[in-house]
Amino acid sequence: MIKRKGTRKNKRKKDNNSQSGHTLKDVSSEMKNVPFSCIVKPVGARCNLRCEHCFYLDKDELYEPAPSGVMSDQLLESFIRDYIASQPPGAREVNFVWQGGEPTLAGLDFFRRALELEKRFAPSNMQVHNSLQTNGTLLNDEWGKFLADNGFLVGISIDGPEHLHNRFRPDAAGRGSFEAAMRGLKVLKRNQVEFNVLTCVQSDNSMHGGEVYDFLKSQGAAFMQFIPIVEHLDGPPNPLDPRPPESENVFRLTERSVSGEQFGRFMIEVFDRWLDNDVGSVFVQSFDVFLGLMLGYPSGVCVHSRRCGRGVVVEHNGQVYSCDHYVFPEYLLGSLQEGKSLRQMCDSSYQCAFGMAKERNLSRTCRECSFLTLCHGGCPAQWTDRGKHGEYGLNHLCAGYKMFFQHALPVLQAMGQALRNQRPAAEWKNYYTGVPETGAE
């Protein structure tokens, strides 16, 4: 296993200007007061597994000399009160997203206390939603009953059948985690917990898209997310200046990382399987996102939004970072323990510029692409390649996105037309022309 460092080799100061020449003051007013969300890490990076493609395990190095523990009751109360108070005026709902590491290591009593605090601080006309991302291996029926009784949405990580899941997901003793994850999935189903499956697409299982989809479907997964693994050795590109480390002149990725072509083929296989029998009964997040964008709706995920920066990370020790993929010292926005509010940190000049940089520093190759309105450059953490004009900042998965759009766009457009005519997307064949309204260059 290649060890990834907790800080980047190419540290840079927080620049006062983006490459486009706009000052941080210019962009702040555009981003301020836009709703934001928080991913909360109640145990920091602590986890009972040792997944080789996990980009978070080594974040413990940020907390030396004290490794990640459990968020204190005082800090939990401060966070929940602040987060609810930071919602836009008139907000009718608030979403708490608990991740890790492995958040179930915090224990059931931690989450019981969190629900008590949510009820205390939320206005009577505000709905509170909770979601939990877990590897599933520590779940039992006590957890299952708690999650079901309190309406949690649970994301469980499963990378396919046993021989694919175990490839990069061992436990601390080096044993495969598949059987334990399957036990956890059975707990969720037995207790009727609402769940979706998150699958990391890496260099190994990317060759088996159809097999992965068929397996997840056979396990009762009606909602699926496929997350491409683009794993850095030196830290991700800085959206404000997407050049590689000066010492390397290139972004180095691990052999576990999926290539653009591999990811494209994987998603095409999944799409074709889904199209055969499952439109309207199985929901794949990225397909929903692309269909929504075609219909004029905003992206439901930051990856394919025009801008980002409104989804911050709150660590177990109160530190707040720009993004889940940017938990590095140079992206530290502050700490709840310093008296700063979440709103202050999210609306800071630097965080506003961080979010605007996705649009302002988009590569020329992206700007010229006919798929721009569907892709929006993807995640800046994946801007590791050079565009056709030699510029930095092209998404590592660009070729895969193009492959998928060229393949799926005529069908997605037919689905969109069906929905415009108030018909279900499953009736897409009645509107299919086979000719995309837009195409690759």
mmCIF file of N, CA, C and O in Angstrom, residues 234 244-245 247-252 384 392:
data_model
loop_
_atom_site.group_PDB
_atom_site.id
_atom_site.type_symbol
_atom_site.label_atom_id
_atom_site.label_comp_id
_atom_site.label_asym_id
_atom_site.label_seq_id
_atom_site.Cartn_x
_atom_site.Cartn_y
_atom_site.Cartn_z
ATOM 1 N N ASP A 234 0.163 13.327 -4.024
ATOM 2 C CA ASP A 234 0.692 14.613 -3.541
ATOM 3 C C ASP A 234 -0.411 15.598 -3.169
ATOM 4 O O ASP A 234 -0.144 16.772 -2.984
ATOM 5 N N PRO A 244 0.275 21.488 -11.182
ATOM 6 C CA PRO A 244 0.832 20.414 -10.348
ATOM 7 C C PRO A 244 1.973 20.926 -9.480
ATOM 8 O O PRO A 244 2.436 22.062 -9.651
ATOM 9 N N PRO A 245 2.449 20.094 -8.543
ATOM 10 C CA PRO A 245 3.579 20.486 -7.709
ATOM 11 C C PRO A 245 4.781 20.873 -8.563
ATOM 12 O O PRO A 245 5.099 20.204 -9.546
ATOM 13 N N SER A 247 7.829 20.566 -8.080
ATOM 14 C CA SER A 247 8.884 19.562 -8.120
ATOM 15 C C SER A 247 8.563 18.390 -9.034
ATOM 16 O O SER A 247 9.457 17.643 -9.445
ATOM 17 N N GLU A 248 7.289 18.210 -9.355
ATOM 18 C CA GLU A 248 6.877 17.051 -10.135
ATOM 19 C C GLU A 248 6.468 17.417 -11.565
ATOM 20 O O GLU A 248 6.669 16.644 -12.493
ATOM 21 N N ASN A 249 5.838 18.571 -11.728
ATOM 22 C CA ASN A 249 5.306 19.023 -13.018
ATOM 23 C C ASN A 249 4.226 18.097 -13.554
ATOM 24 O O ASN A 249 3.892 18.122 -14.731
ATOM 25 N N VAL A 250 3.693 17.255 -12.672
ATOM 26 C CA VAL A 250 2.613 16.351 -13.054
ATOM 27 C C VAL A 250 1.920 15.891 -11.775
ATOM 28 O O VAL A 250 2.548 15.829 -10.708
ATOM 29 N N PHE A 251 0.627 15.615 -11.832
ATOM 30 C CA PHE A 251 -0.074 15.048 -10.684
ATOM 31 C C PHE A 251 0.076 13.535 -10.721
ATOM 32 O O PHE A 251 -0.310 12.890 -11.694
ATOM 33 N N ARG A 252 0.608 12.986 -9.661
ATOM 34 C CA ARG A 252 0.829 11.543 -9.604
ATOM 35 C C ARG A 252 -0.375 10.870 -8.956
ATOM 36 O O ARG A 252 -0.845 11.289 -7.905
ATOM 37 N N THR A 384 -6.479 16.805 -12.893
ATOM 38 C CA THR A 384 -5.073 16.395 -12.885
ATOM 39 C C THR A 384 -4.423 16.379 -14.267
ATOM 40 O O THR A 384 -3.206 16.213 -14.373
ATOM 41 N N TYR A 392 -3.437 23.425 -17.922
ATOM 42 C CA TYR A 392 -3.731 22.593 -16.763
ATOM 43 C C TYR A 392 -5.214 22.700 -16.417
ATOM 44 O O TYR A 392 -5.901 23.635 -16.809
#
